[in-house]
Coordinates of N, CA and C in Angstrom, one line a residue:
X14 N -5.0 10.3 -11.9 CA -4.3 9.0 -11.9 C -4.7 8.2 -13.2
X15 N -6.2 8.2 -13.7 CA -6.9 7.8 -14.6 C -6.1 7.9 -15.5
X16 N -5.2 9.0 -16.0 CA -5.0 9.7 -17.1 C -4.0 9.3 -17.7
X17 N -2.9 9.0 -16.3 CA -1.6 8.4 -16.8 C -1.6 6.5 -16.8
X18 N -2.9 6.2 -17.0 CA -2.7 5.0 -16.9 C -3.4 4.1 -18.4
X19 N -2.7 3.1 -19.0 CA -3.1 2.6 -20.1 C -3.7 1.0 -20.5
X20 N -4.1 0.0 -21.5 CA -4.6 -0.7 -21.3 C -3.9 -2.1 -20.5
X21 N -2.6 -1.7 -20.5 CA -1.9 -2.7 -19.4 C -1.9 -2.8 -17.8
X22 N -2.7 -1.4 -17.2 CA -3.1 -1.2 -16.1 C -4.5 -1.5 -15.7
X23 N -4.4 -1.5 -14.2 CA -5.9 -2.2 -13.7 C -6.0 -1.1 -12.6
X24 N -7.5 -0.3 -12.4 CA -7.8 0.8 -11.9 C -8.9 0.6 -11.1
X25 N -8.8 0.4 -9.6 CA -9.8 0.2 -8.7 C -9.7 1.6 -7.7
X26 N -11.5 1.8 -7.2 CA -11.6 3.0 -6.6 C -12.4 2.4 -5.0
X27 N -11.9 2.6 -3.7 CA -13.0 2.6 -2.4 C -13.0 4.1 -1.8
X28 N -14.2 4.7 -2.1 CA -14.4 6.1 -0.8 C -14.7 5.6 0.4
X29 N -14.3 6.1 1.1 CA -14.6 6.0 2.7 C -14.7 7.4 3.4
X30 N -16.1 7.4 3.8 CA -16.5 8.5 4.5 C -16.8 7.9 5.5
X31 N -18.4 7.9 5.6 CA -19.2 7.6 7.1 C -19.0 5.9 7.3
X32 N -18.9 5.1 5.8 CA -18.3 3.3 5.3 C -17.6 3.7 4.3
X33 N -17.2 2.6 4.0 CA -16.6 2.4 2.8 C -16.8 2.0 1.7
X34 N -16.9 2.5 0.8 CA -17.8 1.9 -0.8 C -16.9 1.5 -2.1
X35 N -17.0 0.4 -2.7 CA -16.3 0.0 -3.8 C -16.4 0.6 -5.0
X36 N -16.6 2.0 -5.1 CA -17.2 2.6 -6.4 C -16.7 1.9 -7.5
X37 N -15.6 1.5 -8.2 CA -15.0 0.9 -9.1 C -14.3 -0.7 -8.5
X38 N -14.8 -1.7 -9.6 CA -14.1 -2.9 -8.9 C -12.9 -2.4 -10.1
X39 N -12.0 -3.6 -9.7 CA -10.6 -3.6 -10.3 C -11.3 -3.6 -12.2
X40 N -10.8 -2.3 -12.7 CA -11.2 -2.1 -14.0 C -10.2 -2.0 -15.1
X41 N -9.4 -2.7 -16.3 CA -8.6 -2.1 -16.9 C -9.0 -1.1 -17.4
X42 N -8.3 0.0 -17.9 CA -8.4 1.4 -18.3 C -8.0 1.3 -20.2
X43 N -9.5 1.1 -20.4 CA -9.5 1.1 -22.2 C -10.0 2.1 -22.8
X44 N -9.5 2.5 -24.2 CA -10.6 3.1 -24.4 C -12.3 3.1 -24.6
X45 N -12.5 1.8 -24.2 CA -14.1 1.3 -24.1 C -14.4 1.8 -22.3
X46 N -13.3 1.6 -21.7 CA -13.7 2.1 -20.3 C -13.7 2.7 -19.3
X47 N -13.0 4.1 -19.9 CA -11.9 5.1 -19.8 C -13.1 5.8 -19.4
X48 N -14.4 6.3 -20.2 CA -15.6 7.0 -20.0 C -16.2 6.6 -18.5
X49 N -16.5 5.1 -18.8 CA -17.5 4.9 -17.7 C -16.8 4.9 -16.1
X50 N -15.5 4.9 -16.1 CA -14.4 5.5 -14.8 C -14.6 6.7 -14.4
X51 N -14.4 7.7 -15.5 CA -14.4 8.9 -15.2 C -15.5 9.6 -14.6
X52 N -16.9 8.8 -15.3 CA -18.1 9.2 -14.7 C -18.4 8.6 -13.6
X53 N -18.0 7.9 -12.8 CA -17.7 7.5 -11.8 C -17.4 8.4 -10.4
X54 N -16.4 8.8 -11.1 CA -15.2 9.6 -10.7 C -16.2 11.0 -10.0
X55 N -16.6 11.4 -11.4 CA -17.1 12.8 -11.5 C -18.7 12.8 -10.5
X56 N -19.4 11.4 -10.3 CA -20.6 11.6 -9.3 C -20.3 11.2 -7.8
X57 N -18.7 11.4 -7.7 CA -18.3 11.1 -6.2 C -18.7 12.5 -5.3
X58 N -19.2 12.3 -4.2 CA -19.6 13.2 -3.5 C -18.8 13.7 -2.1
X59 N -18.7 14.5 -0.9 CA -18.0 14.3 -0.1 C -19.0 14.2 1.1
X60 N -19.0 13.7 2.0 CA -19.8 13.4 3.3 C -19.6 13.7 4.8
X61 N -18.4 14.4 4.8 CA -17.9 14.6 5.9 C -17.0 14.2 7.2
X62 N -17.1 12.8 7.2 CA -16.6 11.7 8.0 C -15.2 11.2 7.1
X63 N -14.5 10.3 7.9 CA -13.8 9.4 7.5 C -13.3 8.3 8.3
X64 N -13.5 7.2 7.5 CA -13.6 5.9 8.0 C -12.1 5.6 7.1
X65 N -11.2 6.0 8.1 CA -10.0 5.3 7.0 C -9.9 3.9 7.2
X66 N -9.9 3.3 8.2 CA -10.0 2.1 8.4 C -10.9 0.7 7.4
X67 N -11.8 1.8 7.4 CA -12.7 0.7 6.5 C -12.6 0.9 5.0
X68 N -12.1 2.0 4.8 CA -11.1 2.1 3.2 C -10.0 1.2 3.0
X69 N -9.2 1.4 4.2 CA -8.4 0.5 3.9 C -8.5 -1.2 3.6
X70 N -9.2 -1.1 4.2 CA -9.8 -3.1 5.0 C -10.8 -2.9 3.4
X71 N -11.7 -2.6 2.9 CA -11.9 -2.6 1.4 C -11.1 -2.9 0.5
X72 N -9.6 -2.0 0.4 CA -9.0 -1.9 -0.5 C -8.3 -2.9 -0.3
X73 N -7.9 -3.5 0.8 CA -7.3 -5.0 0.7 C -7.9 -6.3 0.2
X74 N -9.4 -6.5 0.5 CA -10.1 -6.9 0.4 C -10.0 -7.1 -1.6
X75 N -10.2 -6.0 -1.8 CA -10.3 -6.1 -3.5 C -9.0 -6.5 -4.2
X76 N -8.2 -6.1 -3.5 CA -6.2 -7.4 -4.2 C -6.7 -7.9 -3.5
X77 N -7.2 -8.7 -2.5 CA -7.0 -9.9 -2.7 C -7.8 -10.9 -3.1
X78 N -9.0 -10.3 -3.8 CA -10.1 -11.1 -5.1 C -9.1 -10.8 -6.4
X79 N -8.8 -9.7 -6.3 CA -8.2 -9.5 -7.6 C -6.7 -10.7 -7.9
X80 N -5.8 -10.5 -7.3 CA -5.0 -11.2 -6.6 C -5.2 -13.0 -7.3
X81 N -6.2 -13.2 -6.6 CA -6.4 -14.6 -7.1 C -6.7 -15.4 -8.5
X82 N -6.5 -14.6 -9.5 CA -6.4 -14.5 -10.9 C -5.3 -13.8 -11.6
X83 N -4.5 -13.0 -11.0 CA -3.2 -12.0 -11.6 C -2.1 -12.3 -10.6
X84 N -0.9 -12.1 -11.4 CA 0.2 -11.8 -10.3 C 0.9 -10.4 -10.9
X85 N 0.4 -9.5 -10.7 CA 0.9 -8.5 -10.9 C 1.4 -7.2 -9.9
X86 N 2.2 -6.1 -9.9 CA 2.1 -5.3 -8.7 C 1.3 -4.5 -8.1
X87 N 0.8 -4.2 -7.3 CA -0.1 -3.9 -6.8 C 0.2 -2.5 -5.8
X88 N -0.2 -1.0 -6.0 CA -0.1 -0.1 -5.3 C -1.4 0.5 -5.1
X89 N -1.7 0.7 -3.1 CA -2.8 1.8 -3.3 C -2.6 2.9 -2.9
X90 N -3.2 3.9 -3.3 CA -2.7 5.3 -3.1 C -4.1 5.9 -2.3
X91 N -3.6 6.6 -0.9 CA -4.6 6.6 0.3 C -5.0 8.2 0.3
X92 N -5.5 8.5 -0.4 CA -5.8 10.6 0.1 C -6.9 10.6 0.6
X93 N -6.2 11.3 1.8 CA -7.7 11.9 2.5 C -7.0 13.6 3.4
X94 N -8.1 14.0 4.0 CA -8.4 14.9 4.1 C -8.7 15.3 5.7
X95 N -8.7 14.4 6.3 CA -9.2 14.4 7.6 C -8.7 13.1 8.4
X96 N -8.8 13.2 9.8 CA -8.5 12.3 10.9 C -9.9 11.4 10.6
X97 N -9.5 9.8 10.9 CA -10.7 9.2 11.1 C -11.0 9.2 12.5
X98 N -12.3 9.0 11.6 CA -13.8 8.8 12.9 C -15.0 8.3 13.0
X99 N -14.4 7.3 12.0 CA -15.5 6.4 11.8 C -14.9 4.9 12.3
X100 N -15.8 4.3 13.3 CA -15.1 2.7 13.0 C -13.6 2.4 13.1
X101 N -13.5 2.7 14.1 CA -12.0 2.8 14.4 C -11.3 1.3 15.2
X102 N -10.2 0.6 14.4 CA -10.0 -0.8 15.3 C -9.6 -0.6 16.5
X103 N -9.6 -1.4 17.5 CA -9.0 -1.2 19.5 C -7.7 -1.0 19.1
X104 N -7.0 -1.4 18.8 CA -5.6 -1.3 18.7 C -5.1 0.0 17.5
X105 N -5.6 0.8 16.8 CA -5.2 1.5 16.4 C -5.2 1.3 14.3
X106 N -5.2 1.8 13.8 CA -5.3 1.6 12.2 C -3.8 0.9 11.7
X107 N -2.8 1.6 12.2 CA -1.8 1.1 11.9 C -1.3 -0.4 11.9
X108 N -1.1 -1.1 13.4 CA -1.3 -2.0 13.4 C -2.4 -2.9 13.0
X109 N -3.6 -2.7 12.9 CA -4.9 -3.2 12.0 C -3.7 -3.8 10.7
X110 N -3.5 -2.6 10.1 CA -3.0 -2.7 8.7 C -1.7 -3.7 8.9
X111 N -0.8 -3.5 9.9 CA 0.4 -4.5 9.7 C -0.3 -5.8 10.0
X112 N -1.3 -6.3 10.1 CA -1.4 -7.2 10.6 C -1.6 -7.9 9.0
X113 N -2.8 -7.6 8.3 CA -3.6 -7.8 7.3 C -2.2 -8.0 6.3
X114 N -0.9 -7.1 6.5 CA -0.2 -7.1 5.1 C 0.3 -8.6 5.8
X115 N 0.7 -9.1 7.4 CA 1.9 -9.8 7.4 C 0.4 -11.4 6.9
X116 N -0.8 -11.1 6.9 CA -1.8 -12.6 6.6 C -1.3 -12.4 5.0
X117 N -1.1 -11.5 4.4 CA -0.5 -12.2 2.8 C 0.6 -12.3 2.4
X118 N 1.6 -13.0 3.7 CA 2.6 -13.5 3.2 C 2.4 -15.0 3.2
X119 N 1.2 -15.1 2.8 CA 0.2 -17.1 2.7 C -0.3 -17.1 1.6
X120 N -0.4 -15.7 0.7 CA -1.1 -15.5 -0.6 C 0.2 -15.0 -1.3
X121 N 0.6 -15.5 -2.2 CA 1.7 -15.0 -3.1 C 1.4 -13.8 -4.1
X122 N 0.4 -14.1 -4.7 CA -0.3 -12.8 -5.6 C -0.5 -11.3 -5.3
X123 N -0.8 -11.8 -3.7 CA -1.3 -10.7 -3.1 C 0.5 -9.6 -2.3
X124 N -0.3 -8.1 -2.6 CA 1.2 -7.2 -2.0 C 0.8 -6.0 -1.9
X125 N 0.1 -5.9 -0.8 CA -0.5 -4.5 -0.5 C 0.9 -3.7 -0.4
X126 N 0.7 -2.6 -1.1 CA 2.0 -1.5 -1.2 C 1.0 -0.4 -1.3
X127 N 1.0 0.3 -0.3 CA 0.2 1.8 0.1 C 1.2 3.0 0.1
X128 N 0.4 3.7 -0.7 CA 1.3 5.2 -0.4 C 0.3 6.2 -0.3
X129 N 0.5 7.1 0.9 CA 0.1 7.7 1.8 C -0.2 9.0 1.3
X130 N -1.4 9.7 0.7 CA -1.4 11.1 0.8 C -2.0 12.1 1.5
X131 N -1.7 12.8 2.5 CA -2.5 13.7 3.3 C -2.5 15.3 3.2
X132 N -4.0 15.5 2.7 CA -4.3 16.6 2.2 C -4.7 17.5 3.4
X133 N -3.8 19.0 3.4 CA -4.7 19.6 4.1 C -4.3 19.8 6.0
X134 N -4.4 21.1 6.7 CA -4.6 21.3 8.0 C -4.9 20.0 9.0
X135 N -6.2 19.1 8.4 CA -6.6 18.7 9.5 C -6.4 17.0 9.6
X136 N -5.1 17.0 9.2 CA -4.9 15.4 8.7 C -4.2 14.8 10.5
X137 N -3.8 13.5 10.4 CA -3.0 13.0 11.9 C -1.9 12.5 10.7
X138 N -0.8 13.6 10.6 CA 0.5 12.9 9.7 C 0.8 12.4 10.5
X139 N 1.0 11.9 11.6 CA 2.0 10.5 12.3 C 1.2 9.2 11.9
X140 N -0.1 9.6 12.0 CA -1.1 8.3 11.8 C -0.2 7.8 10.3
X141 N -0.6 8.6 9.2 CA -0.5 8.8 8.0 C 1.1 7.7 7.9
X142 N 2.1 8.3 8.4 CA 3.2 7.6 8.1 C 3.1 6.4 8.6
X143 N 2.9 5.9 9.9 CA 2.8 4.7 10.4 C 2.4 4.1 9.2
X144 N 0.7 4.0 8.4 CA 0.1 3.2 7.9 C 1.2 3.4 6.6
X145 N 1.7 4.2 6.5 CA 2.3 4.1 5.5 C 3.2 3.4 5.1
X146 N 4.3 3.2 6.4 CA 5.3 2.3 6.7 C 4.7 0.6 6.8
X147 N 3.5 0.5 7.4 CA 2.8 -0.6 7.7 C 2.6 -1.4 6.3
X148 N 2.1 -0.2 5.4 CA 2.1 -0.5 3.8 C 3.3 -0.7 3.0
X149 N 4.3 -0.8 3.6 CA 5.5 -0.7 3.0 C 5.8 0.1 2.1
X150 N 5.4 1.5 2.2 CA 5.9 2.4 1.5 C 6.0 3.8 1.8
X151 N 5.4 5.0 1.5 CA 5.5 6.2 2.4 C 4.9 7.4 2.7
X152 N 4.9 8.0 3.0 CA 3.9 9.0 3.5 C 4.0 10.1 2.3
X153 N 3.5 11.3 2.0 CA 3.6 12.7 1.5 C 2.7 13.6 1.9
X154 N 2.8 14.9 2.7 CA 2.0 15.8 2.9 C 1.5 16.6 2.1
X155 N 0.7 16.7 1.4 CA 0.3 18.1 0.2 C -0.5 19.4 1.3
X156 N 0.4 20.2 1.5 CA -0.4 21.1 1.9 C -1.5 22.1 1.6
X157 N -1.5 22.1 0.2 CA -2.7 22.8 -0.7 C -2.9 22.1 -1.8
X158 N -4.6 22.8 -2.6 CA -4.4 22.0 -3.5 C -3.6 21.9 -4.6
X159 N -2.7 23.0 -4.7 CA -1.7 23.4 -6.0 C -1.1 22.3 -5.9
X160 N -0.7 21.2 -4.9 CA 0.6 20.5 -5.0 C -0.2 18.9 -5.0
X161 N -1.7 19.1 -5.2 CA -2.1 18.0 -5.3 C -1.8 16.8 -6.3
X162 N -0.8 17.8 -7.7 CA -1.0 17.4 -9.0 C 0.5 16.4 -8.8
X163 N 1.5 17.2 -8.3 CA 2.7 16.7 -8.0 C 2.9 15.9 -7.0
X164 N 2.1 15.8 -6.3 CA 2.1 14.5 -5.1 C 1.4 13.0 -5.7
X165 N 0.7 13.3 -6.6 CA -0.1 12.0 -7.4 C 1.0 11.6 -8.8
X166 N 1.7 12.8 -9.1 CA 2.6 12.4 -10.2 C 4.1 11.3 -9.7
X167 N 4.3 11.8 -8.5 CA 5.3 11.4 -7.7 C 4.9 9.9 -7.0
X168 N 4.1 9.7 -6.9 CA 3.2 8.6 -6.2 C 3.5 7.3 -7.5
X169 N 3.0 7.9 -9.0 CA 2.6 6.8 -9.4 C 4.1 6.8 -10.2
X170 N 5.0 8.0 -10.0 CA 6.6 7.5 -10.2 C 7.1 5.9 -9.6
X171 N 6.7 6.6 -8.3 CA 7.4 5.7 -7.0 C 6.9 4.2 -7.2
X172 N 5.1 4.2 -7.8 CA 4.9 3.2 -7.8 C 5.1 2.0 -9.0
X173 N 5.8 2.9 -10.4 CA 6.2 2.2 -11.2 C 7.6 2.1 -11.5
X174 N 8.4 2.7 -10.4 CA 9.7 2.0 -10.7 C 9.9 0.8 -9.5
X175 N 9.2 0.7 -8.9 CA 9.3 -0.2 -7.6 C 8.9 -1.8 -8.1
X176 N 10.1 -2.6 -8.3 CA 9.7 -4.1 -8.4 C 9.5 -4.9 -7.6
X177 N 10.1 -4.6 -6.2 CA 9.4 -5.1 -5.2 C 9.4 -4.5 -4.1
X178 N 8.3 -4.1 -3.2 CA 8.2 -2.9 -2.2 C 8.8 -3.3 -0.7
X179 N 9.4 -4.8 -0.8 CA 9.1 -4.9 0.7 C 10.1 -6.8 0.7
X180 N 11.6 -6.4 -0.1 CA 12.3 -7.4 -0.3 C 12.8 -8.3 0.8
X181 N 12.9 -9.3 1.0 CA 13.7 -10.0 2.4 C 15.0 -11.3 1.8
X182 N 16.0 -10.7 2.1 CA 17.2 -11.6 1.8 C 17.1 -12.9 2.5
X183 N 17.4 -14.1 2.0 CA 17.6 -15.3 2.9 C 19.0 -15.8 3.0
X184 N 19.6 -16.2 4.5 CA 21.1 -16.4 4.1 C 21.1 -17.7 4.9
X185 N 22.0 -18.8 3.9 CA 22.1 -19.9 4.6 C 23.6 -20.5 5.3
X186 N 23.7 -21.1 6.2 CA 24.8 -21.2 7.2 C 25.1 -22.8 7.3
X187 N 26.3 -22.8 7.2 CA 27.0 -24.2 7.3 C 26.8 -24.9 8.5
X188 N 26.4 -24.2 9.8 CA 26.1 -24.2 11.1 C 25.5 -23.5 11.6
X189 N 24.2 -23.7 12.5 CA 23.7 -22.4 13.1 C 24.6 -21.2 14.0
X190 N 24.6 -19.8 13.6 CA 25.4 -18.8 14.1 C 24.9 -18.5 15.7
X191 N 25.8 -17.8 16.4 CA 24.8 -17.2 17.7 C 24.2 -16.4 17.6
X192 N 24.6 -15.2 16.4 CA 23.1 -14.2 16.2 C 23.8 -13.6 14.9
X193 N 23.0 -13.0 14.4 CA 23.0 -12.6 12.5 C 22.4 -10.9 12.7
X194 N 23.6 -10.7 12.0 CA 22.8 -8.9 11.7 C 24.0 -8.4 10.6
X195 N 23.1 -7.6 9.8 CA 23.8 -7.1 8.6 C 23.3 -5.7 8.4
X196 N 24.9 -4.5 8.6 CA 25.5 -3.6 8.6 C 23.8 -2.5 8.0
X197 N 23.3 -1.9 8.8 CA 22.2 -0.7 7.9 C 20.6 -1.8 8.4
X198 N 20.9 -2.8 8.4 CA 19.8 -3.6 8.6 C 19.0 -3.9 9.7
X199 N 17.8 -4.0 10.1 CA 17.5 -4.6 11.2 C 17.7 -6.0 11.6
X200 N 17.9 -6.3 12.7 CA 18.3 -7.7 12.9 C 18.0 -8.7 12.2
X201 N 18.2 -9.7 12.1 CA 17.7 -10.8 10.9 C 16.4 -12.1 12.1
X202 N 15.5 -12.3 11.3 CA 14.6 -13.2 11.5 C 15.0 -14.7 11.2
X203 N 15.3 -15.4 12.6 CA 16.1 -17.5 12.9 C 14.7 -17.6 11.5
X204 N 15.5 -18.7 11.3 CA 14.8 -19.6 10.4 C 14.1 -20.9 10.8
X205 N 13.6 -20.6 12.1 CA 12.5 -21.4 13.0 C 13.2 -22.5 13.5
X206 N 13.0 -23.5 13.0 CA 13.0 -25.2 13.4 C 14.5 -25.3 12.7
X207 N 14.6 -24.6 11.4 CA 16.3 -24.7 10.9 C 17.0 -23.5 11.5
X208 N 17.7 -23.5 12.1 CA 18.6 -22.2 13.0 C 19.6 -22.0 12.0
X209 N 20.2 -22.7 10.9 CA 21.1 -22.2 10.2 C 20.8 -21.7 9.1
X210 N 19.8 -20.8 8.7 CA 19.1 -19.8 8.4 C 18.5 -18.9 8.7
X211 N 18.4 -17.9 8.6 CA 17.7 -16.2 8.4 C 17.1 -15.6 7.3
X212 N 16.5 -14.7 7.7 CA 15.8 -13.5 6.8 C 15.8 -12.6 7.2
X213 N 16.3 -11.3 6.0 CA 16.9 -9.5 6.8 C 15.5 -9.2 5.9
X214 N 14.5 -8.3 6.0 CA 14.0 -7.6 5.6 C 14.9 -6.4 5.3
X215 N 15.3 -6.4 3.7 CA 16.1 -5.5 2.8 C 15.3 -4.3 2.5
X216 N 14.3 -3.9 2.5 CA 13.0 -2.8 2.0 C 12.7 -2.7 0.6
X217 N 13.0 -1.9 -0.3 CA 12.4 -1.4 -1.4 C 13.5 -2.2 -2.9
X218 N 13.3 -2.8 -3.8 CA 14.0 -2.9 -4.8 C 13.1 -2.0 -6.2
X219 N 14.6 -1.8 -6.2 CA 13.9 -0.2 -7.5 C 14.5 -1.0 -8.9
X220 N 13.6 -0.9 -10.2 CA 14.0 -1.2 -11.3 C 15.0 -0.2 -11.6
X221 N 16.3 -0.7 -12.2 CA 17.7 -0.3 -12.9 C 18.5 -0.1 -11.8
X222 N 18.4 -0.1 -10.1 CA 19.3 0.7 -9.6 C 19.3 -0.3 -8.7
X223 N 21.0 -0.6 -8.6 CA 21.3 -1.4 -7.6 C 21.2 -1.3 -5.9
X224 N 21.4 -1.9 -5.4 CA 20.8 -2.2 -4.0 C 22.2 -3.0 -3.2
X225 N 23.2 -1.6 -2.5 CA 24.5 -2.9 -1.7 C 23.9 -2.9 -0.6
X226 N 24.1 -4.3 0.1 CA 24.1 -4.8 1.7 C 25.5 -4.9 1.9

């Protein structure tokens, strides 16, 4: 990931094994600090466990310190290798995570956009997509390591043509309607206290390519 990324980019790293550790806080990628990343990189060890949960809950945690100084986009890219088994929330990881993305629609900076990679036999791909979906973005299976290279190339495609991961249309009404829904979409969200208003959660807007409702 390191490799394709330049001084306009910002590069944060959390392992999660038995906890979860901030190896790299949010770092731009210079040539002054392109070294001290990689060696980073290179004294990561593996432990056995996985605490996806507390990876995740780190990695939000860091957009949203980072967040409060930048408004820029924000993708994290989730590989692991195993089912967690560490520290697991009552209700499930998934939900955990939809919860945490819907508290930063109070922070404007902040836009957790997760994309899912699961390496390997012994992964829970349904888990995987859920969180993935929860992150507003999407899952990929790599089933060996040959396809590890194209699953990270394809990742940071996705995540640089994406201007916004997670759009929502607002439509306003001369009078409140009896109920609103638009064609491919899921129903639309009343606009509380004003009824002659809604919001359709639209999904993904891609740079150069139009988007019909």
């Amino acid at each position: 990931v390191v490799a394709y990324m330049g001084p306009e980019d910002t590069f944060g790293l959390v392992t999660f094994g038995q906890s979860a550790t901030k190896v790299i806080e949010p770092t731009r990628v210079t040539s002054q600090t392109r070294a001290s990343i990689n060696a980073k990189l290179d004294s990561i060890t593996a432990c056995g466990r996985t605490n996806l949960w507390g990876g995740l809950r780190s990695s939000h945690e860091m957009i949203r310190k980072w967040g409060q100084s930048n408004v820029v986009p924000t993708t994290v890219i989730t590989l692991t290798d195993g089912q967690p088994n560490e520290q697991r929330p009552g209700r499930g990881e998934a939900n955990a995570l939809r919860n945490l993305v819907n508290s930063d629609q109070r922070c404007a900076n902040v836009l957790f956009h997760m994309i899912g990679l699961g390496y390997g036999q012994s992964i829970d791909s349904t888990l995987l997509k859920e969180l993935s979906e929860a992150g507003t973005s999407c899952f990929t299976y790599v089933s060996d390591g040959t396809l590890i290279g194209t699953a990270i190339t394809s990742a940071l495609a996705n995540a640089s043509c994406t201007a916004k991961p997670d759009a929502c249309m607002k439509l306003c009404f001369s009078s409140a309607p009896g109920s609103v829904s638009v064609h491919g979409f899921a129903n639309a969200n009343r606009g509380g206290v004003q009824q002659n208003t809604a919001e359709i959660k639209i999904g993904r807007i891609l740079r150069g390519q139009p988007k019909e409702i």
